[in-house]
Short mmCIF file of C-alpha atoms and ligand atoms in Angstrom, two decimals:
data_model
loop_
_atom_site.label_atom_id
_atom_site.label_comp_id
_atom_site.label_asym_id
_atom_site.label_seq_id
_atom_site.Cartn_x
_atom_site.Cartn_y
_atom_site.Cartn_z
CA MET A 1 7.96 -4.11 34.90
CA ILE A 2 9.84 -0.91 34.12
CA LYS A 3 10.64 -2.26 30.66
CA ILE A 4 6.98 -3.01 30.04
CA LEU A 5 5.92 0.46 31.09
CA ILE A 6 8.52 2.03 28.85
CA SER A 7 7.33 -0.10 25.95
CA LEU A 8 3.75 0.87 26.69
CA ILE A 9 4.64 4.54 26.62
CA LEU A 10 6.56 4.03 23.38
CA PHE A 11 3.53 2.29 21.91
CA LEU A 12 1.24 5.13 22.91
CA MET A 13 3.69 7.59 21.40
CA VAL A 14 3.54 5.71 18.12
CA VAL A 15 -0.26 5.76 18.25
CA PHE A 16 -0.26 9.51 18.74
CA LEU A 17 2.55 10.14 16.28
CA PRO A 18 0.26 11.44 13.49
CA VAL A 19 -1.09 14.05 15.89
CA GLY A 20 2.43 15.27 16.61
CA TYR A 21 3.49 15.08 12.97
CA ASN A 22 0.90 17.61 11.90
CA VAL A 23 1.72 19.87 14.81
CA TYR A 24 5.36 19.65 13.75
CA THR A 25 4.59 20.55 10.15
CA GLY A 26 2.16 23.22 11.30
CA LYS A 27 -0.72 21.89 9.24
CA THR A 28 -3.20 21.01 11.94
CA ALA A 29 -5.87 23.29 10.54
CA TYR A 30 -4.87 23.07 6.91
CA ILE A 31 -7.76 22.82 4.48
CA PRO A 32 -6.68 23.22 0.86
CA VAL A 33 -8.52 26.01 -0.89
CA LEU A 34 -9.51 24.90 -4.36
CA GLN A 35 -9.42 27.74 -6.84
CA PRO A 36 -12.63 27.63 -8.88
CA PRO A 37 -12.13 28.17 -12.58
CA GLU A 38 -12.04 31.72 -13.85
CA GLN A 39 -14.10 30.83 -16.89
CA ARG A 40 -17.84 30.66 -16.62
CA GLY A 41 -19.72 27.49 -17.22
CA GLU A 42 -20.46 24.36 -15.32
CA CYS A 43 -18.32 21.34 -14.82
CA VAL A 44 -18.86 18.26 -16.92
CA GLU A 45 -21.11 16.67 -14.34
CA ASN A 46 -22.39 18.08 -11.08
CA VAL A 47 -19.71 19.08 -8.61
CA MET A 48 -20.31 16.28 -6.09
CA PHE A 49 -20.14 13.69 -8.82
CA MET A 50 -16.92 15.23 -10.13
CA ARG A 51 -15.36 15.31 -6.73
CA LYS A 52 -15.95 11.64 -6.10
CA LYS A 53 -15.76 10.16 -9.55
CA HIS A 54 -13.76 12.34 -11.93
CA SER A 55 -11.17 9.59 -12.23
CA LEU A 56 -13.88 7.22 -13.43
CA LEU A 57 -15.11 9.84 -15.85
CA LEU A 58 -11.63 10.37 -17.24
CA GLU A 59 -11.22 6.65 -17.63
CA LYS A 60 -14.49 6.45 -19.50
CA TRP A 61 -13.38 9.33 -21.68
CA ARG A 62 -10.06 7.76 -22.43
CA ASP A 63 -11.56 4.41 -23.34
CA ALA A 64 -14.28 6.02 -25.41
CA TYR A 65 -11.80 8.19 -27.27
CA VAL A 66 -8.95 5.77 -27.74
CA ARG A 67 -10.88 2.56 -28.30
CA ASP A 68 -14.18 3.63 -29.81
CA GLY A 69 -13.23 6.90 -31.45
CA ILE A 70 -15.95 8.87 -29.71
CA LYS A 71 -15.10 12.57 -29.62
CA ARG A 72 -18.04 14.06 -27.75
CA TYR A 73 -19.47 13.47 -24.30
CA VAL A 74 -23.02 14.43 -23.50
CA SER A 75 -24.04 15.19 -19.94
CA ILE A 76 -26.90 17.10 -18.37
CA ASN A 77 -24.71 20.18 -18.35
CA GLY A 78 -24.07 20.16 -22.06
CA ILE A 79 -21.87 18.66 -24.71
CA TYR A 80 -18.13 18.44 -24.07
CA LYS A 81 -15.20 17.66 -26.31
CA ILE A 82 -13.41 14.61 -24.96
CA SER A 83 -9.95 15.83 -24.09
CA LEU A 84 -7.93 15.87 -20.94
CA THR A 85 -5.85 18.89 -21.77
CA GLY A 86 -8.31 20.60 -24.05
CA THR A 87 -11.41 20.37 -21.86
CA CYS A 88 -10.49 19.91 -18.20
CA LEU A 89 -7.55 22.27 -18.22
CA GLU A 90 -9.33 24.72 -20.46
CA CYS A 91 -11.61 25.63 -17.58
CA HIS A 92 -9.39 24.52 -14.71
CA SER A 93 -6.48 26.50 -16.01
CA ASN A 94 -5.19 26.89 -12.46
CA LYS A 95 -4.04 23.29 -12.33
CA THR A 96 -1.55 23.73 -9.48
CA GLN A 97 -4.08 25.47 -7.28
CA PHE A 98 -6.84 23.07 -8.15
CA CYS A 99 -6.03 19.56 -9.32
CA ASP A 100 -2.58 19.34 -7.79
CA ARG A 101 -3.49 20.92 -4.52
CA CYS A 102 -6.25 18.44 -3.87
CA HIS A 103 -4.16 15.52 -5.10
CA ASP A 104 -1.24 16.45 -2.87
CA TYR A 105 -3.59 16.75 0.06
CA LEU A 106 -4.79 13.18 -0.43
CA GLY A 107 -1.61 11.58 -1.68
CA VAL A 108 -2.77 10.96 -5.25
CA LYS A 109 -0.27 11.14 -8.09
CA PRO A 110 -1.93 10.85 -11.50
CA ARG A 111 0.56 9.70 -14.09
CA CYS A 112 -1.05 11.45 -16.99
CA TRP A 113 1.22 14.40 -17.53
CA SER A 114 4.24 12.48 -18.73
CA CYS A 115 2.38 12.12 -22.03
CA HIS A 116 -0.42 14.62 -21.90
CA ASN A 117 0.38 18.21 -22.44
CA ILE A 118 0.08 20.90 -19.83
CA PRO A 119 -0.51 24.09 -21.85
CA GLU A 120 1.96 26.93 -21.39
CA LYS A 121 -0.49 29.26 -19.75
CA VAL A 122 -1.49 26.58 -17.27
CA ALA A 123 2.04 25.55 -16.44
CA LYS A 124 3.09 29.14 -15.81
CA LYS A 125 0.46 29.80 -13.18
CA MET B 1 -25.67 -21.12 16.23
CA LYS B 2 -22.33 -19.83 17.34
CA VAL B 3 -21.67 -18.68 13.78
CA ILE B 4 -25.09 -17.21 13.15
CA LEU B 5 -25.25 -15.18 16.33
CA PRO B 6 -22.12 -13.08 15.75
CA PHE B 7 -22.99 -12.81 12.06
CA PHE B 8 -26.32 -11.23 12.85
CA LEU B 9 -24.74 -9.09 15.51
CA VAL B 10 -22.45 -7.52 12.92
CA ILE B 11 -25.32 -7.25 10.44
CA ALA B 12 -27.40 -5.57 13.15
CA ILE B 13 -24.61 -3.09 13.83
CA VAL B 14 -24.38 -2.28 10.13
CA PHE B 15 -28.14 -1.77 9.92
CA PHE B 16 -28.02 0.37 13.02
CA ILE B 17 -25.44 2.64 11.40
CA TYR B 18 -27.33 2.63 8.11
CA GLY B 19 -30.61 3.50 9.77
CA GLY B 20 -29.01 6.11 11.97
CA ILE B 21 -27.61 7.95 8.99
CA LYS B 22 -30.47 7.39 6.56
CA PHE B 23 -33.43 8.08 8.78
CA TYR B 24 -32.23 10.00 11.80
CA ASP B 25 -29.26 12.00 10.48
CA ALA B 26 -27.34 10.88 13.54
CA HIS B 27 -24.12 12.47 12.37
CA ILE B 28 -23.27 13.83 15.78
CA ILE B 29 -23.67 10.48 17.49
CA LEU B 30 -22.05 8.33 14.83
CA GLY B 31 -19.50 10.82 13.61
CA ILE B 32 -18.39 12.45 16.83
CA ILE B 33 -19.55 10.78 20.03
CA ILE B 34 -18.95 7.17 19.00
CA PRO B 35 -15.41 7.78 17.71
CA TYR B 36 -14.34 9.67 20.81
CA VAL B 37 -15.91 7.22 23.23
CA CYS B 38 -14.55 4.20 21.40
CA PHE B 39 -11.08 5.64 21.15
CA ALA B 40 -11.02 6.50 24.84
CA VAL B 41 -12.28 3.03 25.75
CA ALA B 42 -9.62 1.51 23.52
CA ILE B 43 -6.70 3.46 24.97
CA VAL B 44 -7.76 3.09 28.59
CA GLY B 45 -8.57 -0.58 28.14
CA PHE B 46 -5.30 -1.25 26.37
CA VAL B 47 -3.23 0.43 29.05
CA ALA B 48 -5.17 -1.26 31.84
CA ARG B 49 -4.78 -4.64 30.23
CA VAL B 50 -1.04 -4.27 29.73
CA ILE B 51 -0.52 -2.99 33.25
CA LYS B 52 -2.51 -5.91 34.60
CA TRP B 53 -0.22 -8.23 32.70
CA ALA B 54 2.84 -6.30 33.78
CA ILE B 55 2.11 -6.72 37.48
CA SER B 56 1.25 -10.40 37.18
CA PRO B 57 4.06 -12.40 38.72
CA VAL B 58 5.91 -15.01 36.72
CA PRO B 59 6.54 -17.74 39.27
CA PHE B 60 8.54 -20.10 37.09
CA ASN B 61 10.81 -19.99 34.14
CA ILE B 62 8.28 -21.44 31.72
CA THR B 63 9.93 -20.57 28.46
CA THR B 64 8.99 -23.08 25.77
CA VAL B 65 11.79 -24.06 23.52
CA CYS B 66 12.48 -26.49 20.73
CA GLY B 67 16.22 -26.57 20.62
CA GLN B 68 19.25 -27.65 22.57
CA GLN B 69 19.71 -25.75 25.78
CA LYS B 70 23.00 -24.02 26.45
CA SER B 71 24.99 -26.28 28.74
CA LEU B 72 28.47 -27.68 28.35
CA PRO B 73 30.79 -25.87 25.98
CA PHE B 74 31.21 -28.83 23.64
CA ILE B 75 27.48 -29.30 23.10
CA ARG B 76 26.27 -26.93 20.44
CA HIS B 77 23.24 -25.07 21.67
CA SER B 78 20.51 -23.57 19.60
CA PHE B 79 20.92 -19.83 19.81
CA ILE B 80 17.45 -18.76 18.67
CA GLU B 81 15.30 -21.77 19.44
CA SER B 82 16.53 -22.01 22.97
CA PRO B 83 17.93 -18.59 23.72
CA ALA B 84 20.18 -18.23 26.71
CA SER B 85 21.02 -14.59 26.17
CA ARG B 86 19.03 -11.42 25.80
CA THR B 87 20.13 -11.11 22.18
CA GLY B 88 18.81 -14.59 21.53
CA VAL B 89 15.45 -13.73 23.04
CA PHE B 90 15.35 -10.52 21.04
CA ILE B 91 16.02 -12.32 17.78
CA ARG B 92 13.49 -15.00 18.62
CA MET B 93 10.86 -12.36 19.40
CA LEU B 94 11.68 -10.54 16.20
CA PHE B 95 11.15 -13.63 14.07
CA GLU B 96 8.07 -14.50 16.06
CA THR B 97 6.35 -11.16 15.55
CA LEU B 98 7.49 -10.47 12.02
CA PHE B 99 7.29 -13.94 10.53
CA PHE B 100 5.22 -15.98 12.99
CA ARG B 101 8.03 -18.49 13.22
CA SER B 102 6.44 -20.81 15.72
CA LEU B 103 3.22 -20.92 13.71
CA SER B 104 5.17 -22.14 10.71
CA ARG B 105 5.87 -25.28 12.70
CA ASN B 106 2.18 -25.94 12.96
CA ASP B 107 1.43 -29.65 12.85
CA ARG B 108 -1.66 -31.58 12.01
CA ALA B 109 -2.56 -34.99 13.41
CA GLU B 110 -4.68 -37.37 11.44
CA LEU B 111 -5.90 -40.95 11.59
CA TYR B 112 -4.58 -42.36 8.37
CA GLY B 113 -5.54 -45.31 6.22
CA ASN B 114 -7.63 -48.36 7.00
CA GLU B 115 -5.76 -49.25 10.14
CA ARG B 116 -6.34 -45.65 11.29
CA ARG B 117 -2.77 -45.03 12.19
CA LEU B 118 -2.08 -41.69 13.91
CA ILE B 119 0.31 -39.65 11.81
CA TYR B 120 1.56 -36.12 12.05
CA GLY B 121 2.33 -33.78 9.19
CA ARG B 122 3.22 -30.21 8.52
CA ASP B 123 0.34 -27.79 8.03
CA ARG B 124 1.63 -24.49 6.78
CA TYR B 125 -1.60 -23.09 5.36
CA LEU B 126 -2.53 -21.43 8.61
CA TRP B 127 0.86 -19.77 8.69
CA LEU B 128 0.50 -18.59 5.11
CA ALA B 129 -2.99 -17.21 5.67
CA SER B 130 -1.95 -15.48 8.89
CA ILE B 131 1.09 -13.90 7.23
CA LEU B 132 -1.00 -12.70 4.29
CA PHE B 133 -3.61 -11.31 6.62
CA HIS B 134 -1.30 -9.49 9.02
CA TRP B 135 1.13 -8.04 6.52
CA SER B 136 -1.69 -6.81 4.31
CA LEU B 137 -3.34 -5.32 7.35
CA LEU B 138 -0.14 -3.49 8.22
CA ILE B 139 0.22 -2.15 4.69
CA ILE B 140 -3.42 -1.05 4.60
CA VAL B 141 -3.15 0.72 7.93
CA LEU B 142 0.07 2.45 6.87
CA ARG B 143 -1.54 3.54 3.61
CA HIS B 144 -4.48 4.92 5.55
CA LEU B 145 -2.07 7.33 7.21
CA ARG B 146 -2.49 9.53 4.17
CA PHE B 147 -5.75 10.62 5.76
CA PHE B 148 -3.92 11.60 8.93
CA LEU B 149 -0.66 13.18 7.79
CA GLU B 150 -0.17 16.47 6.02
CA PRO B 151 1.95 16.72 3.91
CA VAL B 152 1.64 13.07 2.93
CA PRO B 153 5.12 11.54 3.36
CA HIS B 154 6.82 10.10 0.32
CA TRP B 155 7.08 6.61 1.65
CA ILE B 156 3.29 6.38 1.74
CA LEU B 157 3.15 7.37 -1.91
CA PHE B 158 5.77 4.74 -2.62
CA LEU B 159 3.78 2.14 -0.70
CA GLN B 160 0.68 3.11 -2.67
CA ASP B 161 2.51 2.76 -5.97
CA LEU B 162 3.85 -0.60 -4.96
CA ASP B 163 0.49 -1.80 -3.77
CA SER B 164 -1.27 -0.69 -6.95
CA LEU B 165 1.39 -2.20 -9.18
CA PHE B 166 -1.22 -3.65 -11.53
CA GLN B 167 -2.47 -0.29 -12.71
CA SER B 168 -5.76 -1.81 -13.66
CA HIS B 169 -8.06 1.19 -13.55
CA LEU B 170 -7.76 4.83 -12.80
CA THR B 171 -8.57 3.88 -9.26
CA PRO B 172 -6.27 0.91 -9.22
CA PHE B 173 -7.16 -1.97 -6.93
CA TYR B 174 -4.64 -2.71 -4.23
CA ILE B 175 -2.84 -6.03 -4.11
CA SER B 176 -3.07 -5.96 -0.33
CA ASN B 177 -6.87 -5.95 -0.57
CA VAL B 178 -6.85 -9.20 -2.50
CA LEU B 179 -4.34 -10.81 -0.18
CA ILE B 180 -6.10 -9.79 3.02
CA SER B 181 -9.38 -11.13 1.67
CA MET B 182 -7.77 -14.45 0.87
CA GLY B 183 -6.17 -14.55 4.29
CA ILE B 184 -9.30 -13.81 6.24
CA LEU B 185 -11.37 -16.24 4.18
CA TYR B 186 -8.98 -19.02 5.13
CA LEU B 187 -8.99 -17.96 8.77
CA PHE B 188 -12.76 -18.06 8.63
CA PHE B 189 -13.29 -21.32 6.82
CA ARG B 190 -10.69 -23.23 8.77
CA ARG B 191 -12.99 -22.91 11.76
CA PHE B 192 -15.55 -25.12 10.03
CA LYS B 193 -13.27 -28.10 9.92
CA LYS B 194 -14.74 -30.49 12.44
CA ARG B 195 -11.65 -30.43 14.61
CA ASN B 196 -11.62 -26.66 14.86
CA TYR B 197 -15.35 -26.14 15.00
CA TYR B 198 -15.80 -27.31 18.54
CA ILE B 199 -13.05 -25.10 19.92
CA SER B 200 -14.42 -22.03 18.15
CA LEU B 201 -16.42 -19.55 20.16
CA PRO B 202 -18.87 -16.88 19.06
CA SER B 203 -16.25 -14.26 19.88
CA ASP B 204 -13.87 -15.85 17.37
CA TYR B 205 -16.43 -15.47 14.63
CA PHE B 206 -17.47 -12.04 15.79
CA ILE B 207 -13.98 -10.65 15.25
CA LEU B 208 -13.70 -12.28 11.86
CA PHE B 209 -17.06 -10.89 10.77
CA LEU B 210 -16.19 -7.47 12.11
CA ILE B 211 -12.85 -7.31 10.31
CA GLY B 212 -14.46 -8.86 7.25
CA GLY B 213 -17.10 -6.13 7.35
CA ILE B 214 -14.41 -3.48 7.57
CA ILE B 215 -12.56 -4.92 4.63
CA ILE B 216 -15.68 -5.28 2.49
CA SER B 217 -16.91 -1.78 3.30
CA GLY B 218 -13.43 -0.39 2.63
CA ILE B 219 -13.22 -2.00 -0.78
CA LEU B 220 -16.75 -0.86 -1.63
CA LEU B 221 -15.80 2.60 -0.46
CA ARG B 222 -12.91 2.73 -2.83
CA HIS B 223 -14.43 1.16 -5.90
CA ILE B 224 -18.21 1.44 -5.80
CA TYR B 225 -19.79 3.70 -3.18
CA ARG B 226 -17.03 6.25 -3.35
CA ALA B 227 -16.39 8.57 -0.50
CA ASP B 228 -15.47 12.17 -0.93
CA LEU B 229 -11.92 11.80 0.32
CA TYR B 230 -11.35 15.51 0.54
CA SER B 231 -14.11 15.89 3.12
CA VAL B 232 -13.02 12.69 4.83
CA LYS B 233 -9.62 14.15 5.56
CA VAL B 234 -11.05 17.46 6.70
CA PHE B 235 -13.46 15.56 8.93
CA LEU B 236 -10.71 13.43 10.45
CA TYR B 237 -8.58 16.49 11.18
CA GLY B 238 -11.52 17.98 12.97
CA LEU B 239 -11.73 14.88 15.12
CA ILE B 240 -8.02 14.68 15.86
CA TYR B 241 -7.61 18.30 16.83
CA LEU B 242 -10.74 18.35 18.96
CA ASN B 243 -12.68 20.61 16.69
CA PRO B 244 -15.20 18.15 15.31
CA VAL B 245 -17.61 19.11 12.60
CA PRO B 246 -20.60 16.88 11.97
CA PHE B 247 -20.58 16.22 8.29
CA GLY B 248 -23.09 14.44 6.16
CA GLY B 249 -21.54 14.43 2.75
CA PHE B 250 -19.72 11.12 2.73
CA GLY B 251 -22.56 8.73 2.21
CA VAL B 252 -23.58 5.80 4.33
CA MET B 253 -20.76 3.49 3.31
CA PHE B 254 -18.17 5.71 4.91
CA TYR B 255 -20.07 5.71 8.18
CA ILE B 256 -20.35 1.94 8.08
CA HIS B 257 -16.62 1.59 7.54
CA PHE B 258 -15.78 4.18 10.13
CA CYS B 259 -18.15 3.03 12.87
CA LEU B 260 -17.21 -0.62 12.44
CA ILE B 261 -13.60 0.42 13.04
CA CYS B 262 -14.63 2.36 16.13
CA ILE B 263 -16.38 -0.72 17.46
CA LEU B 264 -13.38 -2.87 16.66
CA LEU B 265 -11.17 -0.41 18.53
CA ALA B 266 -13.41 -0.36 21.56
CA TYR B 267 -13.63 -4.13 21.62
CA LEU B 268 -9.92 -4.63 21.04
CA PRO B 269 -8.65 -4.51 24.64
CA TYR B 270 -11.25 -6.99 25.82
CA SER B 271 -10.81 -9.44 22.99
CA LYS B 272 -8.23 -11.90 21.85
CA LEU B 273 -6.95 -9.22 19.51
CA MET B 274 -4.84 -8.18 22.47
CA HIS B 275 -2.47 -10.84 21.19
CA MET B 276 -0.68 -7.93 19.57
CA ALA B 277 0.52 -6.92 23.03
CA GLY B 278 0.34 -10.37 24.52
CA VAL B 279 2.86 -11.82 22.13
CA PHE B 280 5.51 -9.57 23.65
CA LEU B 281 4.42 -10.33 27.19
CA SER B 282 4.10 -14.08 27.06
CA PRO B 283 6.54 -15.68 29.50
CA THR B 284 6.80 -18.71 27.25
CA ARG B 285 8.54 -16.48 24.72
CA ASN B 286 10.27 -13.63 26.47
CA ILE B 287 12.27 -15.44 29.13
CA ARG B 288 15.80 -16.69 28.56
CA ASN B 289 16.22 -20.43 28.78
CA ASP B 290 18.98 -20.26 31.36
CA SER B 291 17.32 -21.90 34.33
CA ARG B 292 20.40 -24.03 34.91
CA ALA B 293 22.78 -21.12 34.98
CA ARG B 294 20.70 -18.56 36.77
CA ARG B 295 18.10 -19.10 39.44
CA HIS B 296 14.64 -17.82 38.61
CA ILE B 297 13.35 -16.25 41.80
CA ASN B 298 9.69 -16.82 42.35
CA PRO B 299 8.19 -13.47 43.35
CA TRP B 300 5.86 -15.27 45.73
CA ASN B 301 8.79 -16.56 47.74
CA TYR B 302 8.81 -15.35 51.30
CA PRO B 303 11.60 -16.11 53.78
CA VAL B 304 10.84 -19.66 54.92
CA LYS B 305 11.83 -20.51 58.48
CA VAL B 306 14.20 -23.46 58.16
CA HIS B 307 15.90 -25.60 60.68
CA SER B 308 19.04 -26.96 59.07
CA TYR B 309 20.79 -30.17 60.03
CA GLU B 310 23.76 -28.28 61.43
CA GLU B 311 21.48 -26.34 63.71
CA TRP B 312 19.68 -29.50 64.74
CA GLU B 313 22.98 -31.19 65.45
CA LYS B 314 24.17 -28.29 67.52
CA GLU B 315 20.91 -28.30 69.43
CA PHE B 316 21.16 -31.98 70.37
CA LYS B 317 24.93 -32.07 70.57
CA ASP B 318 25.11 -33.42 74.08
CA ALA B 319 22.42 -36.03 73.62
CA LEU B 320 24.08 -37.30 70.45
CA LYS B 321 27.42 -37.47 72.15
CA GLU B 322 25.96 -39.35 75.02
CA ALA B 323 24.40 -41.90 72.72
CA GLY B 324 27.67 -42.27 70.83
CA ILE B 325 26.24 -41.21 67.48
CA PRO B 326 28.86 -39.79 65.09
CA GLN B 327 28.40 -36.16 64.26
CA GLU B 328 29.07 -34.19 61.12
CA GLY B 329 30.87 -31.45 62.96
CA GLY B 330 33.08 -34.07 64.71
CA ASN B 331 32.47 -35.53 68.11
CA GLY B 332 34.52 -32.85 69.80
C1 HEM C 1 2.54 -7.72 16.73
C2 HEM C 1 1.43 -7.88 16.16
C3 HEM C 1 0.74 -9.21 15.89
C4 HEM C 1 1.22 -10.50 15.89
C5 HEM C 1 2.65 -10.97 16.14
C6 HEM C 1 0.11 -11.37 15.59
C7 HEM C 1 0.20 -12.77 15.50
C8 HEM C 1 -0.84 -13.60 15.16
C9 HEM C 1 -0.74 -15.01 14.99
C10 HEM C 1 0.54 -15.82 15.14
C11 HEM C 1 -1.98 -15.49 14.67
C12 HEM C 1 -2.38 -16.92 14.40
C13 HEM C 1 -3.03 -17.51 15.60
C14 HEM C 1 -3.54 -18.89 15.37
O1 HEM C 1 -4.67 -19.02 14.91
O2 HEM C 1 -2.79 -19.83 15.64
C15 HEM C 1 -2.87 -14.37 14.63
C16 HEM C 1 -4.22 -14.44 14.35
C17 HEM C 1 -5.03 -13.34 14.17
N1 HEM C 1 -4.70 -12.01 14.36
FE1 HEM C 1 -2.86 -11.31 14.86
N2 HEM C 1 -1.02 -10.60 15.40
C18 HEM C 1 -0.68 -9.28 15.57
C19 HEM C 1 -1.51 -8.18 15.47
C20 HEM C 1 -2.86 -8.22 15.08
C21 HEM C 1 -3.72 -7.10 14.92
C22 HEM C 1 -3.33 -5.64 15.14
C23 HEM C 1 -4.94 -7.58 14.53
C24 HEM C 1 -6.25 -6.89 14.16
C25 HEM C 1 -6.72 -5.80 14.41
C26 HEM C 1 -4.84 -9.01 14.45
C27 HEM C 1 -5.87 -9.87 14.11
C28 HEM C 1 -5.80 -11.24 14.05
C29 HEM C 1 -6.88 -12.09 13.67
C30 HEM C 1 -8.27 -11.64 13.26
C31 HEM C 1 -6.40 -13.40 13.73
C32 HEM C 1 -7.15 -14.66 13.37
C33 HEM C 1 -7.85 -15.26 14.52
C34 HEM C 1 -8.70 -16.40 14.05
O3 HEM C 1 -8.20 -17.25 13.33
O4 HEM C 1 -9.86 -16.40 14.41
N3 HEM C 1 -3.57 -9.37 14.80
N4 HEM C 1 -2.16 -13.23 14.95
C1 HEM C 2 -10.37 5.78 11.38
C2 HEM C 2 -9.87 4.97 10.60
C3 HEM C 2 -10.22 4.74 9.14
C4 HEM C 2 -10.79 5.58 8.21
C5 HEM C 2 -11.22 7.02 8.37
C6 HEM C 2 -10.89 4.85 6.98
C7 HEM C 2 -11.40 5.35 5.78
C8 HEM C 2 -11.31 4.71 4.57
C9 HEM C 2 -11.59 5.32 3.30
C10 HEM C 2 -12.05 6.75 3.08
C11 HEM C 2 -11.35 4.39 2.33
C12 HEM C 2 -11.46 4.58 0.82
C13 HEM C 2 -10.07 4.77 0.27
C14 HEM C 2 -10.04 5.10 -1.20
O1 HEM C 2 -11.07 5.42 -1.78
O2 HEM C 2 -8.94 5.06 -1.75
C15 HEM C 2 -10.93 3.18 3.00
C16 HEM C 2 -10.59 2.01 2.37
C17 HEM C 2 -10.25 0.84 3.02
N1 HEM C 2 -10.15 0.66 4.39
FE1 HEM C 2 -10.31 2.09 5.78
N2 HEM C 2 -10.43 3.57 7.18
C18 HEM C 2 -9.99 3.47 8.48
C19 HEM C 2 -9.43 2.36 9.09
C20 HEM C 2 -9.31 1.11 8.51
C21 HEM C 2 -8.80 -0.07 9.18
C22 HEM C 2 -8.34 -0.14 10.63
C23 HEM C 2 -8.82 -1.07 8.25
C24 HEM C 2 -8.42 -2.52 8.40
C25 HEM C 2 -8.88 -3.34 9.24
C26 HEM C 2 -9.34 -0.52 7.02
C27 HEM C 2 -9.52 -1.23 5.84
C28 HEM C 2 -9.77 -0.66 4.62
C29 HEM C 2 -9.66 -1.35 3.35
C30 HEM C 2 -9.28 -2.82 3.17
C31 HEM C 2 -9.95 -0.40 2.35
C32 HEM C 2 -9.95 -0.65 0.84
C33 HEM C 2 -9.00 0.26 0.07
C34 HEM C 2 -7.62 0.35 0.64
O3 HEM C 2 -7.02 -0.68 0.95
O4 HEM C 2 -7.14 1.49 0.80
N3 HEM C 2 -9.64 0.80 7.22
N4 HEM C 2 -10.91 3.40 4.38
#
């Protein structure tokens, strides 16, 4: 009986562990602030689309560029050069405060930067 | 009928959620009230159920074993299959919960050949499907912790990497998703075998449809009707730290996934899914098989008024002596 109650309490503690974890790390009210780009101009697609599907877009870009040799991407916002470093990071030059911050928040680790270049001015920020 | 009813129940729930979001903007009900109510029901129900089990008496030592009991020193006893010590019980429980050891001994009886002889054979598919299902479920739930922990611990990232080992797309599919689907499909279709069909109840199918719905909506959420994970995490933090914000930006699929889970949680303590606690509390598993060495006291036992032979003899001492009947305590 006592053993069962202790186990029950232990179980409940495990269930509520995430609550305590964030209190412990002091991030209960943490909402990452995404630095909008300094440059003017609109994102490749509309912001909601980008937020949900930029990984799909990048995949499309990569396949288009590497397999089909397509260099331009046309969207409602204009014509963009297909390039990870040259286009995305051109505007989003604050990579650590933008891409990385959101990725860290959600536990995403893109493996692009072992090959793709992070320009000097972006890396320094 | 008993398949169709729960199927349409789950479909009705999904439509209810869909309609609520699409036509009534019921974000406060579906996004705040339902999660809180369901979570409270789940916790209270779980605790009540376990306490009810805890105070139930265990009148007999009913441990079920399949090995040699510990007896004389020169007879080798089976340490895990017929545990006589606490360590033995612990190891048996460990294997039982982690690897479903007793399920791997699952047998199947069949009338075989023209003479319809009854034969028994091993049937390990149920074990395999159950293992696939439960371990994938565990991995999925652990991976989901990335929505609840900040900063996301490294072991979750490692688990994610491992699970998306086939880096198929930029949103790689998870191996666990494939395995859990295979597992639950087997668990579902095995119920249509004639032998199993008649012992299956609507509630059995209901759970399978509910979990199936959660899995399907989860996979759709990841690969097709994508959720805005950033807002999802912000929304969940609002819920956890009692500062809920109704939020409409996730799309219907997220609400379907989320509300189905809430319903599963609320139903959990009243369903057979309580086997997750029951497995630890079943007296057929958690008692030592030492009934020869140690007396199992029945909690119902009350002091019985007995009249022993000695007392009887003493009472009729003189009469016995007179009749010349020999007495245990001597005729003196
Ligand atoms: C300690 C944790 C758990 C253990 C040891 C465990 C063990 C088992 C075993 C041995 C079976 C096979 C039963 C049979 O058909 O013979 C089973 C079935 C099942 N379990 Fe678990 N389980 C655990 C937790 C859970 C949880 C948390 C869930 C879901 C939320 C779950 C859902 C199911 C379902 C859906 C089935 C299939 C039932 C069917 O065939 O209709 N289990 N479990
Ligand atoms: C409150 C709890 C939960 C929330 C907020 C939640 C939310 C989500 C979200 C946002 C996704 C998409 C993930 C992505 O795009 O990478 C997802 C995927 C998924 N969910 Fe859940 N979920 C919860 C609980 C569960 C539970 C209990 C199960 C299992 C029964 C489950 C099964 C799945 C599956 C199979 C996927 C597919 C992708 C993956 O495995 O990560 N979810 N969920």
